[in-house]
Amino acid sequence: MIVFDQVNKFYGNFQVLRNINLTINKGEVVVVIGPSGSGKSTLLRCINHLESITDGVLTVNGISVSDKKTNINKLRREIGMVFQHFHLYPHKTVLQNIILAPMKVLGQTEAQAKETALTYLEKVGISEKAYSYPSQLSGGQQQRVAIARGLAMSPEIMLFDEPTSALDPEMIGEVLDVMKALANEGMTMVVVTHEMGFAREVADRIVFMDQGQILEEATPAEFYENPKEVRAQLFLSRIL
Ligand code: ADP
Ligand code: MG
């Protein structure tokens, strides 16, 4: 579903992605970990073309992301993204935040969009907050709204960039639970997170990045019990 083939990316003279080869299949959950600055966010952002690649080929559903003929808006419709900071519109209610894109981009009527939004709010466990404003919600609740907003577009792929790292510890679990449920339903997911419990339970594969390179790809059991790369061992010794 997502294929990186010899992908390089530069910011000016700085090479942020180095010869990335990575294949993510439909229904897979891939967790990306690595030190700060190793290129994890950039890797994710290339998938929905928030960043463009410098060379190599990156395809999503067989369509090249960097091809000028590719309809990027159509591509982005298939890909939901959840960020560390929730990026909700502060002056809109929860429901308004969720129905915006389905109405604007998918052309849904307000009634349709509301119905869908309420379904997803129920799914993430906060339908009672539909008419609240983001500031009236806890961080964990806001992040669940952000997930519901992504899902309301019926994407085929969900990208998560450190979705729990801005949350108070007691709220991390409720967000990870929503993500676990999504994974169990077969959503294709690429998740940047250092939450080992989640990774061990849910990930099909761990991708370890350092200095713009993928140094190791392994199952969670292999990776956490027996990391092969010295830099992966060092990284794990620091975060665990
Ligand atoms: P990570 O998510 O693993 O922390 P990032 O992908 O955010 O890493 O960043 C990788 C490197 O690229 C960092 O050194 C960062 O400073 C640099 N970088 C990120 N975005 C830009 C940008 N827009 N312009 C220049 N350098 C950037
Ligand atoms: Mg990052």
mmCIF file of C-alpha atoms and ligand atoms in Angstrom:
data_model
loop_
_atom_site.group_PDB
_atom_site.id
_atom_site.type_symbol
_atom_site.label_atom_id
_atom_site.label_comp_id
_atom_site.label_asym_id
_atom_site.label_seq_id
_atom_site.Cartn_x
_atom_site.Cartn_y
_atom_site.Cartn_z
ATOM 1 C CA MET A 1 0.000 0.000 0.000
ATOM 2 C CA ILE A 2 2.931 2.329 0.757
ATOM 3 C CA VAL A 3 6.279 1.733 -0.953
ATOM 4 C CA PHE A 4 9.447 3.764 -0.478
ATOM 5 C CA ASP A 5 11.982 2.839 -3.138
ATOM 6 C CA GLN A 6 15.419 4.397 -2.696
ATOM 7 C CA VAL A 7 13.925 7.596 -1.351
ATOM 8 C CA ASN A 8 16.190 10.503 -0.447
ATOM 9 C CA LYS A 9 15.185 13.865 0.872
ATOM 10 C CA PHE A 10 17.213 16.995 1.475
ATOM 11 C CA TYR A 11 16.399 20.202 3.313
ATOM 12 C CA GLY A 12 18.849 22.423 1.452
ATOM 13 C CA ASN A 13 22.202 20.707 1.913
ATOM 14 C CA PHE A 14 21.016 18.628 4.844
ATOM 15 C CA GLN A 15 20.040 15.072 3.985
ATOM 16 C CA VAL A 16 17.123 14.164 6.222
ATOM 17 C CA LEU A 17 16.166 10.833 4.568
ATOM 18 C CA ARG A 18 18.842 8.485 3.263
ATOM 19 C CA ASN A 19 18.069 5.748 0.816
ATOM 20 C CA ILE A 20 14.785 4.705 2.410
ATOM 21 C CA ASN A 21 13.379 1.361 1.287
ATOM 22 C CA LEU A 22 10.198 0.402 3.073
ATOM 23 C CA THR A 23 7.048 -1.472 2.128
ATOM 24 C CA ILE A 24 3.876 -1.268 4.184
ATOM 25 C CA ASN A 25 1.084 -3.653 3.297
ATOM 26 C CA LYS A 26 -2.641 -3.182 3.625
ATOM 27 C CA GLY A 27 -3.766 -3.772 7.189
ATOM 28 C CA GLU A 28 -0.270 -3.586 8.621
ATOM 29 C CA VAL A 29 0.645 -1.551 11.677
ATOM 30 C CA VAL A 30 4.195 -0.249 11.493
ATOM 31 C CA VAL A 31 5.750 1.567 14.427
ATOM 32 C CA VAL A 32 8.608 3.939 13.677
ATOM 33 C CA ILE A 33 11.020 4.755 16.478
ATOM 34 C CA GLY A 34 14.358 6.482 16.747
ATOM 35 C CA PRO A 35 16.090 9.440 18.337
ATOM 36 C CA SER A 36 14.789 12.975 17.998
ATOM 37 C CA GLY A 37 15.857 14.446 14.669
ATOM 38 C CA SER A 38 16.288 11.066 12.977
ATOM 39 C CA GLY A 39 13.692 11.875 10.302
ATOM 40 C CA LYS A 40 10.607 10.082 11.599
ATOM 41 C CA SER A 41 8.189 12.990 11.131
ATOM 42 C CA THR A 42 9.634 13.735 7.718
ATOM 43 C CA LEU A 43 9.132 10.112 6.670
ATOM 44 C CA LEU A 44 5.454 10.310 7.663
ATOM 45 C CA ARG A 45 4.931 13.717 6.081
ATOM 46 C CA CYS A 46 6.287 12.480 2.755
ATOM 47 C CA ILE A 47 3.547 9.839 2.620
ATOM 48 C CA ASN A 48 0.765 12.427 2.330
ATOM 49 C CA HIS A 49 3.014 14.887 0.515
ATOM 50 C CA LEU A 50 3.196 17.463 3.272
ATOM 51 C CA GLU A 51 6.870 17.201 2.304
ATOM 52 C CA SER A 52 8.169 16.312 -1.122
ATOM 53 C CA ILE A 53 10.912 13.780 -1.693
ATOM 54 C CA THR A 54 14.121 14.763 -3.477
ATOM 55 C CA ASP A 55 14.631 11.525 -5.386
ATOM 56 C CA GLY A 56 13.601 7.897 -5.503
ATOM 57 C CA VAL A 57 10.019 6.722 -5.817
ATOM 58 C CA LEU A 58 7.287 6.788 -3.193
ATOM 59 C CA THR A 59 3.977 5.216 -4.107
ATOM 60 C CA VAL A 60 0.699 5.025 -2.226
ATOM 61 C CA ASN A 61 -1.744 2.474 -3.646
ATOM 62 C CA GLY A 62 0.516 2.246 -6.684
ATOM 63 C CA ILE A 63 0.341 5.979 -7.374
ATOM 64 C CA SER A 64 3.550 7.998 -7.292
ATOM 65 C CA VAL A 65 3.306 10.775 -4.736
ATOM 66 C CA SER A 66 5.861 12.979 -6.490
ATOM 67 C CA ASP A 67 4.431 12.576 -9.990
ATOM 68 C CA LYS A 68 3.196 15.982 -11.133
ATOM 69 C CA LYS A 69 0.124 14.344 -12.627
ATOM 70 C CA THR A 70 -0.916 12.864 -9.286
ATOM 71 C CA ASN A 71 -3.958 14.473 -7.727
ATOM 72 C CA ILE A 72 -2.550 15.237 -4.281
ATOM 73 C CA ASN A 73 -5.905 16.221 -2.817
ATOM 74 C CA LYS A 74 -7.339 12.883 -3.824
ATOM 75 C CA LEU A 75 -4.322 11.122 -2.320
ATOM 76 C CA ARG A 76 -4.692 13.038 0.948
ATOM 77 C CA ARG A 77 -8.328 12.010 1.205
ATOM 78 C CA GLU A 78 -7.134 8.436 1.584
ATOM 79 C CA ILE A 79 -4.722 9.319 4.378
ATOM 80 C CA GLY A 80 -5.665 10.568 7.823
ATOM 81 C CA MET A 81 -3.029 12.182 10.001
ATOM 82 C CA VAL A 82 -2.922 12.719 13.741
ATOM 83 C CA PHE A 83 -0.281 15.004 15.222
ATOM 84 C CA GLN A 84 1.317 15.395 18.619
ATOM 85 C CA HIS A 85 -0.563 18.664 19.151
ATOM 86 C CA PHE A 86 -4.115 18.044 18.153
ATOM 87 C CA HIS A 87 -4.593 20.918 15.709
ATOM 88 C CA LEU A 88 -8.288 21.338 16.457
ATOM 89 C CA TYR A 89 -9.970 24.630 15.579
ATOM 90 C CA PRO A 90 -10.422 26.342 18.962
ATOM 91 C CA HIS A 91 -13.480 28.391 17.985
ATOM 92 C CA LYS A 92 -15.406 25.436 16.613
ATOM 93 C CA THR A 93 -17.210 22.775 18.592
ATOM 94 C CA VAL A 94 -16.040 19.196 18.503
ATOM 95 C CA LEU A 95 -18.766 18.333 16.022
ATOM 96 C CA GLN A 96 -17.958 21.331 13.800
ATOM 97 C CA ASN A 97 -14.290 20.325 13.793
ATOM 98 C CA ILE A 98 -15.186 16.876 12.540
ATOM 99 C CA ILE A 99 -17.770 17.762 9.882
ATOM 100 C CA LEU A 100 -15.668 20.454 8.212
ATOM 101 C CA ALA A 101 -13.576 18.306 5.868
ATOM 102 C CA PRO A 102 -16.273 15.777 4.973
ATOM 103 C CA MET A 103 -18.517 18.686 3.896
ATOM 104 C CA LYS A 104 -15.836 20.716 2.120
ATOM 105 C CA VAL A 105 -13.778 17.959 0.588
ATOM 106 C CA LEU A 106 -16.211 15.058 0.192
ATOM 107 C CA GLY A 107 -19.248 17.229 -0.488
ATOM 108 C CA GLN A 108 -21.344 15.643 2.241
ATOM 109 C CA THR A 109 -24.440 17.477 3.430
ATOM 110 C CA GLU A 110 -24.351 18.799 6.974
ATOM 111 C CA ALA A 111 -26.833 16.148 8.069
ATOM 112 C CA GLN A 112 -24.749 13.326 6.573
ATOM 113 C CA ALA A 113 -21.533 14.697 8.012
ATOM 114 C CA LYS A 114 -23.074 15.080 11.474
ATOM 115 C CA GLU A 115 -24.373 11.553 11.455
ATOM 116 C CA THR A 116 -20.944 10.202 10.511
ATOM 117 C CA ALA A 117 -19.226 12.453 13.038
ATOM 118 C CA LEU A 118 -21.446 11.236 15.861
ATOM 119 C CA THR A 119 -20.739 7.630 14.925
ATOM 120 C CA TYR A 120 -17.001 8.217 15.182
ATOM 121 C CA LEU A 121 -17.315 10.237 18.380
ATOM 122 C CA GLU A 122 -19.120 7.286 19.872
ATOM 123 C CA LYS A 123 -16.383 5.025 18.633
ATOM 124 C CA VAL A 124 -13.682 7.055 20.380
ATOM 125 C CA GLY A 125 -15.879 7.249 23.479
ATOM 126 C CA ILE A 126 -16.797 10.936 23.707
ATOM 127 C CA SER A 127 -20.121 11.463 21.980
ATOM 128 C CA GLU A 128 -21.248 13.489 25.012
ATOM 129 C CA LYS A 129 -18.653 16.143 24.067
ATOM 130 C CA ALA A 130 -20.020 16.818 20.590
ATOM 131 C CA TYR A 131 -21.127 20.349 21.444
ATOM 132 C CA SER A 132 -18.164 21.273 23.650
ATOM 133 C CA TYR A 133 -15.218 23.380 22.538
ATOM 134 C CA PRO A 134 -11.693 21.929 22.445
ATOM 135 C CA SER A 135 -10.610 24.044 25.450
ATOM 136 C CA GLN A 136 -13.289 22.342 27.535
ATOM 137 C CA LEU A 137 -11.736 18.929 26.877
ATOM 138 C CA SER A 138 -8.737 17.183 28.400
ATOM 139 C CA GLY A 139 -5.727 16.506 26.183
ATOM 140 C CA GLY A 140 -6.680 12.865 25.844
ATOM 141 C CA GLN A 141 -10.206 13.798 24.796
ATOM 142 C CA GLN A 142 -8.908 16.338 22.286
ATOM 143 C CA GLN A 143 -6.639 13.741 20.758
ATOM 144 C CA ARG A 144 -9.544 11.321 20.465
ATOM 145 C CA VAL A 145 -11.503 14.049 18.674
ATOM 146 C CA ALA A 146 -8.553 14.471 16.313
ATOM 147 C CA ILE A 147 -8.643 10.736 15.602
ATOM 148 C CA ALA A 148 -12.413 10.839 15.008
ATOM 149 C CA ARG A 149 -11.877 13.756 12.645
ATOM 150 C CA GLY A 150 -9.350 11.723 10.674
ATOM 151 C CA LEU A 151 -11.636 8.705 10.535
ATOM 152 C CA ALA A 152 -14.614 10.750 9.357
ATOM 153 C CA MET A 153 -12.891 11.037 5.980
ATOM 154 C CA SER A 154 -12.918 7.201 5.686
ATOM 155 C CA PRO A 155 -9.192 7.035 4.985
ATOM 156 C CA GLU A 156 -7.405 3.867 3.945
ATOM 157 C CA ILE A 157 -4.295 4.788 5.882
ATOM 158 C CA MET A 158 -3.842 6.547 9.227
ATOM 159 C CA LEU A 159 -0.568 8.237 10.134
ATOM 160 C CA PHE A 160 0.161 9.076 13.776
ATOM 161 C CA ASP A 161 3.071 11.319 14.729
ATOM 162 C CA GLU A 162 3.795 10.923 18.452
ATOM 163 C CA PRO A 163 0.074 11.103 19.267
ATOM 164 C CA THR A 164 0.541 10.658 23.011
ATOM 165 C CA SER A 165 3.753 12.537 23.707
ATOM 166 C CA ALA A 166 1.997 15.802 24.605
ATOM 167 C CA LEU A 167 -0.426 14.088 26.979
ATOM 168 C CA ASP A 168 -0.373 13.736 30.738
ATOM 169 C CA PRO A 169 0.494 10.147 31.620
ATOM 170 C CA GLU A 170 -2.998 9.265 32.828
ATOM 171 C CA MET A 171 -4.450 10.127 29.405
ATOM 172 C CA ILE A 172 -2.087 8.131 27.265
ATOM 173 C CA GLY A 173 -3.950 4.865 27.765
ATOM 174 C CA GLU A 174 -7.308 6.118 26.480
ATOM 175 C CA VAL A 175 -5.727 7.303 23.213
ATOM 176 C CA LEU A 176 -3.701 4.120 22.752
ATOM 177 C CA ASP A 177 -6.858 2.075 23.346
ATOM 178 C CA VAL A 178 -8.621 3.876 20.496
ATOM 179 C CA MET A 179 -5.604 3.229 18.265
ATOM 180 C CA LYS A 180 -5.517 -0.443 19.261
ATOM 181 C CA ALA A 181 -9.187 -0.838 18.369
ATOM 182 C CA LEU A 182 -8.510 0.754 15.004
ATOM 183 C CA ALA A 183 -5.595 -1.592 14.373
ATOM 184 C CA ASN A 184 -7.753 -4.585 15.271
ATOM 185 C CA GLU A 185 -10.284 -3.504 12.677
ATOM 186 C CA GLY A 186 -7.591 -3.788 10.029
ATOM 187 C CA MET A 187 -6.652 -0.144 9.468
ATOM 188 C CA THR A 188 -3.277 0.362 7.799
ATOM 189 C CA MET A 189 -1.311 2.453 10.276
ATOM 190 C CA VAL A 190 2.103 4.067 10.469
ATOM 191 C CA VAL A 191 2.749 5.235 14.008
ATOM 192 C CA VAL A 192 5.680 7.204 15.350
ATOM 193 C CA THR A 193 5.677 6.407 19.055
ATOM 194 C CA HIS A 194 7.968 5.314 21.810
ATOM 195 C CA GLU A 195 5.162 3.594 23.687
ATOM 196 C CA MET A 196 6.614 0.128 23.957
ATOM 197 C CA GLY A 197 3.498 -1.516 25.374
ATOM 198 C CA PHE A 198 1.516 -0.375 22.358
ATOM 199 C CA ALA A 199 4.272 -1.333 19.935
ATOM 200 C CA ARG A 200 4.655 -4.808 21.403
ATOM 201 C CA GLU A 201 0.959 -5.486 21.434
ATOM 202 C CA VAL A 202 -0.137 -3.923 18.182
ATOM 203 C CA ALA A 203 2.750 -3.460 15.749
ATOM 204 C CA ASP A 204 3.439 -5.971 13.040
ATOM 205 C CA ARG A 205 6.840 -4.399 12.568
ATOM 206 C CA ILE A 206 9.170 -1.927 14.200
ATOM 207 C CA VAL A 207 11.235 0.362 12.010
ATOM 208 C CA PHE A 208 14.220 1.925 13.769
ATOM 209 C CA MET A 209 15.561 5.144 12.266
ATOM 210 C CA ASP A 210 18.745 7.011 13.013
ATOM 211 C CA GLN A 211 20.239 9.974 11.144
ATOM 212 C CA GLY A 212 17.799 9.652 8.265
ATOM 213 C CA GLN A 213 18.355 5.955 7.701
ATOM 214 C CA ILE A 214 16.345 2.867 8.493
ATOM 215 C CA LEU A 215 18.874 0.863 10.478
ATOM 216 C CA GLU A 216 16.680 -2.018 11.537
ATOM 217 C CA GLU A 217 13.297 -3.553 10.724
ATOM 218 C CA ALA A 218 12.045 -6.332 12.951
ATOM 219 C CA THR A 219 9.048 -7.754 14.744
ATOM 220 C CA PRO A 220 8.470 -6.114 18.139
ATOM 221 C CA ALA A 221 9.596 -9.265 19.963
ATOM 222 C CA GLU A 222 12.838 -9.440 17.979
ATOM 223 C CA PHE A 223 13.480 -5.739 18.246
ATOM 224 C CA TYR A 224 12.901 -5.223 21.955
ATOM 225 C CA GLU A 225 14.483 -8.450 23.098
ATOM 226 C CA ASN A 226 17.380 -8.609 20.731
ATOM 227 C CA PRO A 227 18.073 -5.401 18.795
ATOM 228 C CA LYS A 228 20.806 -6.087 16.297
ATOM 229 C CA GLU A 229 22.115 -2.607 15.661
ATOM 230 C CA VAL A 230 24.366 -1.020 18.261
ATOM 231 C CA ARG A 231 22.569 2.307 17.864
ATOM 232 C CA ALA A 232 19.213 0.610 18.443
ATOM 233 C CA GLN A 233 20.582 -1.028 21.593
ATOM 234 C CA LEU A 234 21.853 2.314 22.815
ATOM 235 C CA PHE A 235 18.546 4.015 22.021
ATOM 236 C CA LEU A 236 16.528 1.373 23.867
ATOM 237 C CA SER A 237 18.821 1.538 26.884
ATOM 238 C CA ARG A 238 18.037 5.264 27.078
ATOM 239 C CA ILE A 239 14.250 5.129 26.741
ATOM 240 C CA LEU A 240 13.503 2.007 28.767
HETATM 241 P P1 ADP B 1 12.107 13.419 14.065
HETATM 242 O O1 ADP B 1 10.632 13.415 13.797
HETATM 243 O O2 ADP B 1 12.695 12.028 14.034
HETATM 244 O O3 ADP B 1 12.467 14.118 15.320
HETATM 245 P P2 ADP B 1 12.262 15.234 11.821
HETATM 246 O O4 ADP B 1 11.805 14.505 10.621
HETATM 247 O O5 ADP B 1 11.324 16.178 12.444
HETATM 248 O O6 ADP B 1 12.827 14.185 12.878
HETATM 249 O O7 ADP B 1 13.571 16.074 11.488
HETATM 250 C C1 ADP B 1 14.732 15.454 10.990
HETATM 251 C C2 ADP B 1 15.801 16.497 10.808
HETATM 252 O O8 ADP B 1 15.418 17.388 9.777
HETATM 253 C C3 ADP B 1 16.073 17.335 12.036
HETATM 254 O O9 ADP B 1 17.460 17.549 12.123
HETATM 255 C C4 ADP B 1 15.345 18.613 11.743
HETATM 256 O O10 ADP B 1 15.976 19.698 12.360
HETATM 257 C C5 ADP B 1 15.435 18.713 10.248
HETATM 258 N N1 ADP B 1 14.276 19.405 9.676
HETATM 259 C C6 ADP B 1 12.984 19.061 9.859
HETATM 260 N N2 ADP B 1 12.161 19.880 9.160
HETATM 261 C C7 ADP B 1 12.964 20.764 8.516
HETATM 262 C C8 ADP B 1 12.729 21.870 7.625
HETATM 263 N N3 ADP B 1 11.485 22.216 7.241
HETATM 264 N N4 ADP B 1 13.809 22.542 7.178
HETATM 265 C C9 ADP B 1 15.053 22.200 7.540
HETATM 266 N N5 ADP B 1 15.341 21.166 8.359
HETATM 267 C C10 ADP B 1 14.323 20.463 8.846
HETATM 268 MG MG MG B 2 9.062 14.111 14.925
#
